[in-house]
mmCIF file of C-alpha atoms in Angstrom:
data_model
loop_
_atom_site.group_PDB
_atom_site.id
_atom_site.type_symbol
_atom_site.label_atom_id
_atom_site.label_comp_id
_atom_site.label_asym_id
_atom_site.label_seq_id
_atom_site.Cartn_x
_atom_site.Cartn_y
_atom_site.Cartn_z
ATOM 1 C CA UNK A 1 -1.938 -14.794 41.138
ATOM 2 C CA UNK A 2 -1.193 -17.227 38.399
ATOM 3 C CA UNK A 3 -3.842 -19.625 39.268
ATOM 4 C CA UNK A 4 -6.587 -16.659 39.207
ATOM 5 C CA UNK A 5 -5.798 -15.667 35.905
ATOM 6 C CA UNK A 6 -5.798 -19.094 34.725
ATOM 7 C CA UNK A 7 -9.180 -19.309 36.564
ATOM 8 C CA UNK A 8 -10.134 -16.358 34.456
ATOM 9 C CA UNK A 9 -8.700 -17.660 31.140
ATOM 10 C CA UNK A 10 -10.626 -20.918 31.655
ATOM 11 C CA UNK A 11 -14.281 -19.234 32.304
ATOM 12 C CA UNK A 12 -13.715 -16.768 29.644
ATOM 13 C CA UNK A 13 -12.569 -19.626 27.321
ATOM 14 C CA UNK A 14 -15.354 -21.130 28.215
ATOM 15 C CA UNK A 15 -18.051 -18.145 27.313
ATOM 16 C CA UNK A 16 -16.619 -17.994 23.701
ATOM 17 C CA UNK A 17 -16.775 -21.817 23.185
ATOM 18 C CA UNK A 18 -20.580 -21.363 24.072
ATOM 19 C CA UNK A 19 -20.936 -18.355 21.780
ATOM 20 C CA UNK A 20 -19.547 -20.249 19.045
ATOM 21 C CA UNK A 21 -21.864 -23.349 19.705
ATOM 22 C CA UNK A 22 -24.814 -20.787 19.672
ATOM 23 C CA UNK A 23 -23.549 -19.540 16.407
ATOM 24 C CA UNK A 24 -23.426 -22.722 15.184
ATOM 25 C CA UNK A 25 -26.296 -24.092 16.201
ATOM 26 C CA UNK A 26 -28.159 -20.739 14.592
ATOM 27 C CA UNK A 27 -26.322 -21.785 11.038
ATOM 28 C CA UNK A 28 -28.051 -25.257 11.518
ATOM 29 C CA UNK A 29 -30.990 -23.962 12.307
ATOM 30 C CA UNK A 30 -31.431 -21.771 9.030
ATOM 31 C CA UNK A 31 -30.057 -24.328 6.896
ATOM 32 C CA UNK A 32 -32.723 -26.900 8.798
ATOM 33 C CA UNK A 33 -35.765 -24.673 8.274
ATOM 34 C CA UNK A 34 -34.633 -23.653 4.462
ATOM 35 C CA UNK A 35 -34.404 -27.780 4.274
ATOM 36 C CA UNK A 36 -38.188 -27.763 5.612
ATOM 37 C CA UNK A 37 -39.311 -25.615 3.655
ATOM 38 C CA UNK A 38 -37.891 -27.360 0.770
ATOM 39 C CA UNK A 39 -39.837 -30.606 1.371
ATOM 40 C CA UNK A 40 -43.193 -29.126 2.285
ATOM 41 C CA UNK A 41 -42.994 -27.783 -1.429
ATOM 42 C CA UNK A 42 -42.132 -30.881 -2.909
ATOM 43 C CA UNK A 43 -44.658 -32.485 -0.791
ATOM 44 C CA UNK A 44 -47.198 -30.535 -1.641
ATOM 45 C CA UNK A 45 -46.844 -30.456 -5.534
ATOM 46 C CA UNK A 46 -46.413 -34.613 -5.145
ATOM 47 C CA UNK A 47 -49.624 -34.476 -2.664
ATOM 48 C CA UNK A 48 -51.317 -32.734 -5.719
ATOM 49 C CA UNK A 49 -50.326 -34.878 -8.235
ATOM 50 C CA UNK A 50 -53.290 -37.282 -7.570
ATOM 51 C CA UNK A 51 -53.653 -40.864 -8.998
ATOM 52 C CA UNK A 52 -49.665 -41.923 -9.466
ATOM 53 C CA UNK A 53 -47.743 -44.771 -9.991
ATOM 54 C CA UNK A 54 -46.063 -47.043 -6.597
ATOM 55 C CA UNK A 55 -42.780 -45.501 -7.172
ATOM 56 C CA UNK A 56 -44.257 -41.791 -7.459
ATOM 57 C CA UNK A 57 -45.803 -43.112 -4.001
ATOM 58 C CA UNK A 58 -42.553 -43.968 -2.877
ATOM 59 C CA UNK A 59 -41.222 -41.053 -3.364
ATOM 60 C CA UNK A 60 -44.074 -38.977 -1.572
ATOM 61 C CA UNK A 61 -43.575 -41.543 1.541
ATOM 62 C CA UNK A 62 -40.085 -40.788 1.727
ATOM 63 C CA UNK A 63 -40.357 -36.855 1.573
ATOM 64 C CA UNK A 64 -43.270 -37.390 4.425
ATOM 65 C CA UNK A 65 -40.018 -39.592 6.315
ATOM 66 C CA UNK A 66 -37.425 -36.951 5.734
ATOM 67 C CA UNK A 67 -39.751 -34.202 6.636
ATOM 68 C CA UNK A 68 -40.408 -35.626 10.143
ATOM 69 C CA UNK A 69 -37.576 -36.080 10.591
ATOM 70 C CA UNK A 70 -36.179 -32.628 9.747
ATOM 71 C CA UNK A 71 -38.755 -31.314 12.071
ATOM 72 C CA UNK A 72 -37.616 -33.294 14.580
ATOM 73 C CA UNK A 73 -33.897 -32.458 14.441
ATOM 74 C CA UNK A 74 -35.094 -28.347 14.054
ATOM 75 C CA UNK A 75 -37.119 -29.015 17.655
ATOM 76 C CA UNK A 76 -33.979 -30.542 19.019
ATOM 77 C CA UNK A 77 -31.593 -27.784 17.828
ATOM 78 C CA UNK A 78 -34.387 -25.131 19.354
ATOM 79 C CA UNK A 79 -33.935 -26.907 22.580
ATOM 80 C CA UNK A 80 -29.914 -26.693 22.400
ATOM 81 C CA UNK A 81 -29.820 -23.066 21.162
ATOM 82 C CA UNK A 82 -32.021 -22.451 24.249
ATOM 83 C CA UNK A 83 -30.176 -23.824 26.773
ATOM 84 C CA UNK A 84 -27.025 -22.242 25.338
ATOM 85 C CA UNK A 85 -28.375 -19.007 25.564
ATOM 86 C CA UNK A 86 -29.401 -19.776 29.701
ATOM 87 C CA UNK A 87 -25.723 -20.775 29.786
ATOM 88 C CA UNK A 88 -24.299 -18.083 28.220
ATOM 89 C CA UNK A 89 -26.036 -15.351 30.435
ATOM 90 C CA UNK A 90 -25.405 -17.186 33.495
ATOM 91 C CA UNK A 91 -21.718 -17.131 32.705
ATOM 92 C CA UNK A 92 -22.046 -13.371 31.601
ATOM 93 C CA UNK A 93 -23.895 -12.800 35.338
ATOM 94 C CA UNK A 94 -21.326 -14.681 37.030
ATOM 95 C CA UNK A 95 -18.502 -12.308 35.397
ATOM 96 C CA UNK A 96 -20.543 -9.168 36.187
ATOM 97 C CA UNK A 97 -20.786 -10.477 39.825
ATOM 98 C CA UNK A 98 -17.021 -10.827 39.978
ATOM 99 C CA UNK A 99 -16.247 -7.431 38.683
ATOM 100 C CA UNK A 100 -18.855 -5.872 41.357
ATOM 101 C CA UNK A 101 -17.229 -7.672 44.040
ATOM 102 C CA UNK A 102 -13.695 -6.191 42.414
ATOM 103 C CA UNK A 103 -15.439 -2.635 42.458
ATOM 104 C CA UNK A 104 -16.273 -3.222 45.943
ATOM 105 C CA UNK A 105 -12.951 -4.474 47.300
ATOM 106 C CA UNK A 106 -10.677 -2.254 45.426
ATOM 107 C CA UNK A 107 -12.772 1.533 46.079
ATOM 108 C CA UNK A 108 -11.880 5.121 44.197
ATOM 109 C CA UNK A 109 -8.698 6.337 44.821
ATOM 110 C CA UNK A 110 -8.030 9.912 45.846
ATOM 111 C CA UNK A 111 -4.956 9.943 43.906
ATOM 112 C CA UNK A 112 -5.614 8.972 40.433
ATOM 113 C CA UNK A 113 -1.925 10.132 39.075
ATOM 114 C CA UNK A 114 -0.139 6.856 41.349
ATOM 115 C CA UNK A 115 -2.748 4.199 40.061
ATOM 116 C CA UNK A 116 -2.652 1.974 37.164
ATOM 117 C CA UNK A 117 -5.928 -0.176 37.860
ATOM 118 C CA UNK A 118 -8.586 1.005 40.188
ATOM 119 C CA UNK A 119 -12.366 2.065 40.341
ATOM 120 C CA UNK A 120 -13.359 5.163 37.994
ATOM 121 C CA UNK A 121 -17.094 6.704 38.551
ATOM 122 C CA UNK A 122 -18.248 6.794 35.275
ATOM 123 C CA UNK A 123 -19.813 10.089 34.355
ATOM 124 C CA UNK A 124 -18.456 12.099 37.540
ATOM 125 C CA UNK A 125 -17.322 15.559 36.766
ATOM 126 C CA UNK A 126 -13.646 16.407 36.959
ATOM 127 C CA UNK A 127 -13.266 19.663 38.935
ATOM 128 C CA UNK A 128 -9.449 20.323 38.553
ATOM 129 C CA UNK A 129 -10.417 22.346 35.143
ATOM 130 C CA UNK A 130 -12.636 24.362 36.772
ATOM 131 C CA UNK A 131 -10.235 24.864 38.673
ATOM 132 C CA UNK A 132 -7.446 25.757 36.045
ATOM 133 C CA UNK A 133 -10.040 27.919 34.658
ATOM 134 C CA UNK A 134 -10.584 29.430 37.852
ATOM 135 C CA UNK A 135 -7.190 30.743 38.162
ATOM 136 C CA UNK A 136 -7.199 31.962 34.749
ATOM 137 C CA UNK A 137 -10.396 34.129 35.306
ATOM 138 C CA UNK A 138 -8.825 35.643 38.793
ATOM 139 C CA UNK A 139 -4.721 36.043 37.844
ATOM 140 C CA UNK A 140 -2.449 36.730 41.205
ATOM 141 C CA UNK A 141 -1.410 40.500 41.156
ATOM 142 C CA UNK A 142 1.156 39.745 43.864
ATOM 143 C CA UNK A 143 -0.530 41.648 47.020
ATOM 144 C CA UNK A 144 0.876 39.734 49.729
ATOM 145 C CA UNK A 145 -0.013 36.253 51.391
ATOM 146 C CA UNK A 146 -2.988 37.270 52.960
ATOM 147 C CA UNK A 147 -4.212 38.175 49.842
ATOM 148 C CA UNK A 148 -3.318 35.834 48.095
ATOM 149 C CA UNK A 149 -4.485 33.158 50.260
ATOM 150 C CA UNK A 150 -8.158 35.147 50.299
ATOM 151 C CA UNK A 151 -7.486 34.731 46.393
ATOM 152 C CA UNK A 152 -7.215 30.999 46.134
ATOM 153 C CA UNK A 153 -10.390 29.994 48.481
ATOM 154 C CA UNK A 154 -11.854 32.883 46.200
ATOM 155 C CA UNK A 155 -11.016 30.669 43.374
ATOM 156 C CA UNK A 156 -11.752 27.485 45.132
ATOM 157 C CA UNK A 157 -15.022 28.331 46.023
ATOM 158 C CA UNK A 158 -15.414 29.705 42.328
ATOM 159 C CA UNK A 159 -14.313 26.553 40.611
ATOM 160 C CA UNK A 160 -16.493 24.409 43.199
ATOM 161 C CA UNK A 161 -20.042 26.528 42.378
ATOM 162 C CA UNK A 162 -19.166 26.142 38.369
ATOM 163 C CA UNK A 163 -18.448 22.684 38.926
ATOM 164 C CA UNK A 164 -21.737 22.079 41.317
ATOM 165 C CA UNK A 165 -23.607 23.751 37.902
ATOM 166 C CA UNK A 166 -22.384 21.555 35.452
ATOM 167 C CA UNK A 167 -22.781 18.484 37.463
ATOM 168 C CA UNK A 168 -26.839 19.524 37.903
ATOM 169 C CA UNK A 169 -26.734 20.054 34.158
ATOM 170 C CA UNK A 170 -25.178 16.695 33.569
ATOM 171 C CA UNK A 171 -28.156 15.159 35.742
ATOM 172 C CA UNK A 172 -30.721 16.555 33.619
ATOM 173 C CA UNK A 173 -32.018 14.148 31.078
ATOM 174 C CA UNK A 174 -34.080 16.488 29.007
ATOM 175 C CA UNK A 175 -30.722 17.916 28.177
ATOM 176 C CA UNK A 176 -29.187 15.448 25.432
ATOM 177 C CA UNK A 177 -26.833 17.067 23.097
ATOM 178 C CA UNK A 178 -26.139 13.970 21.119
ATOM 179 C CA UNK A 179 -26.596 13.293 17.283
ATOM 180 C CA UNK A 180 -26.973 10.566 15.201
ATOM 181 C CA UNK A 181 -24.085 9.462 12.828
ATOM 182 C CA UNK A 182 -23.595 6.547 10.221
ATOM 183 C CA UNK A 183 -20.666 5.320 8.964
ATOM 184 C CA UNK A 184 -20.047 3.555 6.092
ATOM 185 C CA UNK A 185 -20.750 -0.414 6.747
ATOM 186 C CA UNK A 186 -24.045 1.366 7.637
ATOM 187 C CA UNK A 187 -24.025 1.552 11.555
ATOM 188 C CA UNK A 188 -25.186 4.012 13.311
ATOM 189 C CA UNK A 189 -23.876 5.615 16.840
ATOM 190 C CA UNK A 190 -24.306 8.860 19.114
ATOM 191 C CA UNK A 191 -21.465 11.301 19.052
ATOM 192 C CA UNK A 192 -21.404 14.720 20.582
ATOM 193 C CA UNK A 193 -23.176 17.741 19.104
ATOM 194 C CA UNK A 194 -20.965 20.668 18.728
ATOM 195 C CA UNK A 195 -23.476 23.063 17.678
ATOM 196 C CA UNK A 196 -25.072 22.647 21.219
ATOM 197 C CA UNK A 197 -25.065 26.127 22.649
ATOM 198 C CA UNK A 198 -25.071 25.151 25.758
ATOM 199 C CA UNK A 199 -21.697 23.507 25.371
ATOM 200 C CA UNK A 200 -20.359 26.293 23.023
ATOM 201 C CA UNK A 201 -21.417 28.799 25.878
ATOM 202 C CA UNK A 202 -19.380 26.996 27.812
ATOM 203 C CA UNK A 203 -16.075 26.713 25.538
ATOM 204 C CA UNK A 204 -16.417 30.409 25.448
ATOM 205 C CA UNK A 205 -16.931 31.226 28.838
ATOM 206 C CA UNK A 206 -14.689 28.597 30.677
ATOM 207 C CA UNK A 207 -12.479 27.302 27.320
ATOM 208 C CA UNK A 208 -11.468 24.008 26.255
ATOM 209 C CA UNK A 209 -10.357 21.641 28.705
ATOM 210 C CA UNK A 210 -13.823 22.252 31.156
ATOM 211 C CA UNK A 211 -15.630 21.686 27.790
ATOM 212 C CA UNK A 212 -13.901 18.354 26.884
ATOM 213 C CA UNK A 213 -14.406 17.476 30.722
ATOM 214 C CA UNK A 214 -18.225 17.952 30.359
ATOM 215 C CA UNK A 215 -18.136 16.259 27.344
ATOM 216 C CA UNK A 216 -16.277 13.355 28.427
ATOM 217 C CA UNK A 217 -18.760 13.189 31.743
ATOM 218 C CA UNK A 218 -21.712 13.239 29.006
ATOM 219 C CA UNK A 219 -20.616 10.637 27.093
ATOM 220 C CA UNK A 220 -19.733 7.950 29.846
ATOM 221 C CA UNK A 221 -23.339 8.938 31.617
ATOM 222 C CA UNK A 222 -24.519 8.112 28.033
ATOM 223 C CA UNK A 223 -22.710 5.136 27.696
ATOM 224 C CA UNK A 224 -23.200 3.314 31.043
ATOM 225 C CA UNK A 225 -25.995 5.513 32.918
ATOM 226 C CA UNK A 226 -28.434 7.215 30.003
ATOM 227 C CA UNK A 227 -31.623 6.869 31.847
ATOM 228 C CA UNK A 228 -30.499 7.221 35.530
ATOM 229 C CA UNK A 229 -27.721 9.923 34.661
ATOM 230 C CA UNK A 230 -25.660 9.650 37.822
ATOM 231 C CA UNK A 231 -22.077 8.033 38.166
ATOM 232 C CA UNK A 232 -21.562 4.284 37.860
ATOM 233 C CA UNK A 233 -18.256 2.765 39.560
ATOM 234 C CA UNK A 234 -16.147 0.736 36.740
ATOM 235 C CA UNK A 235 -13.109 -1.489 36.911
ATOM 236 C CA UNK A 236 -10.733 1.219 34.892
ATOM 237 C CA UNK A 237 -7.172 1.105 33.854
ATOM 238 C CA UNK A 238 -6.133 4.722 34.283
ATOM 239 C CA UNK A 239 -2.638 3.996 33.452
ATOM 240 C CA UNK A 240 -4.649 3.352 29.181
ATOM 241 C CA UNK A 241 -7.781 5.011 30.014
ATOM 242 C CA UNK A 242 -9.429 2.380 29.306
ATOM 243 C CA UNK A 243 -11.685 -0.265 30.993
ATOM 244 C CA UNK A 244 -9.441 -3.025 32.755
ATOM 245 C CA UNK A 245 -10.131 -7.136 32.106
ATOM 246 C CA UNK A 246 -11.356 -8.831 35.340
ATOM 247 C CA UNK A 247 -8.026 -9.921 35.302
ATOM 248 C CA UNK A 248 -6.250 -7.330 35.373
ATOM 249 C CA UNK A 249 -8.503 -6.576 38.595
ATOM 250 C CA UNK A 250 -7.776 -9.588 40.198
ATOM 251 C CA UNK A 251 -3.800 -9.120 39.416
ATOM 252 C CA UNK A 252 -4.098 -5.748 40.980
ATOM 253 C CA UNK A 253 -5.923 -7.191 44.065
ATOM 254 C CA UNK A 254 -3.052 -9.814 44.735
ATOM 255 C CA UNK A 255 -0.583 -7.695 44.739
ATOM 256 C CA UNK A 256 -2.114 -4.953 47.146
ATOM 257 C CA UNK A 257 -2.825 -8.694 49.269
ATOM 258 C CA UNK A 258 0.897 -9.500 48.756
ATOM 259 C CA UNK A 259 2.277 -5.702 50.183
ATOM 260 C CA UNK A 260 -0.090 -6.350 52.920
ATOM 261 C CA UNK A 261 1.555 -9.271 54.091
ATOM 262 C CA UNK A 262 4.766 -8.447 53.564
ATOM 263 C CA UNK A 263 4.018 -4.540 55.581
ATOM 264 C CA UNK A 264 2.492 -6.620 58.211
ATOM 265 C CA UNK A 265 5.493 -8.711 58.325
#
């Protein structure tokens, strides 16, 4: 377990020292090309001058030297920053093969109440609201077990159809009730619209908890699935709610390995 997360730690280490090389190498870029720039002016009001004196010439010969060879070193860094960038996204690929692999091995639980880190479907519809809702709408009056067993697959079937509608809904692209919102450094990101009617409708009808459970669904099909608009399986710490390192994924692996062994034992 230890020597996978230090596997981990290494390639991730790895990734930012690139990043920062690419940054750096785009600061020596700029300052290069401002540089250039500089002594094609200078060479171009000297070039202009005409008739001069041998140290004006000089001069001009060494701002023709120092401009080659500014050019040269800007071709150079364009190659580095290049390969960086090939580097970088094969290291990026190589982590986003790793956490597929993860996905695969670990699954979806069925029980997402015992789990810390496991596989969430991104964008899948949470039913047990409707179902909450479901036995609001249709309160037991206390008629017996047979009727109130007929009552809950009433229910069940009730909470499964509203359920089945909202998921169709959720799979509809031309159906985006998203805004546009700016904050004050000046970026801009989609939030919820809560003057959609559609989702207001639904507050009203079905009340707040299968509202925040659409909601939620929208924004995670937004997030990781906008133009496809069905679930996506992600690494997810449920224990946070949030998504969980490829560590953390690994970790969780071993240790499933380890009770394994030791059941099998």
């Amino acid at each position: 377990e230890d020597s996978f997360g230090w596997m981990l730690q290494k390639e991730k280490d790895k990734l930012h020292k690139k990043i920062h090389d690419l940054e750096r190498g785009l600061d020596a870029k700029q300052a290069l090309e401002l540089e250039i720039e500089r002594l094609r002016g200078a060479f171009h009001v000297m070039n202009h001058i005409g008739e001069t004196d041998l140290e004006e010439k000089k001069k001009l010969e060494a701002i023709k030297m120092d401009l080659r060879e500014k050019e040269e070193q800007l071709e150079g860094v364009e190659d580095l920053q290049q390969t960086l960038v090939i580097q970088e996204r094969k290291t990026n690929d190589e982590l986003q093969d790793a956490r597929k692999k993860l996905i695969t091995w670990i699954g979806c639980p069925k029980n997402t109440s015992r789990v810390t880190i496991s596989v969430k479907r991104m964008g899948e519809l949470d039913i047990k609201p409707f179902m909450d809702a479901s036995k609001r709408k249709f309160p037991d009056e206390g008629n017996g077990k047979a009727a109130h067993r007929k009552l809950a697959d009433e229910r069940r079937v009730k909470a499964i159809q509203w359920c089945s509608q909202w998921d169709g809904y959720l799979r509809d692209p031309s159906w985006h009730p998203f805004k546009i919102v700016t904050d004050k450094e000046g970026n801009s990101k989609e939030i919820i619209d809560e003057t959609d009617e559609k989702l207001n409708s639904l507050r009203d009808e079905l009340g707040d908890e299968v509202h925040d459970a659409v909601a939620t669904a929208l924004k995670e099909l937004n997030e990781y699935n906008p133009s496809g608009r069905y679930p996506v399986p992600e690494l997810w710490n449920f224990k946070e709610g949030r998504k969980a390192s490829l560590k953390e994924g690994v970790e969780h692996l071993m240790r499933q390995w380890k009770l394994s062994k030791q059941k099998k034992a």
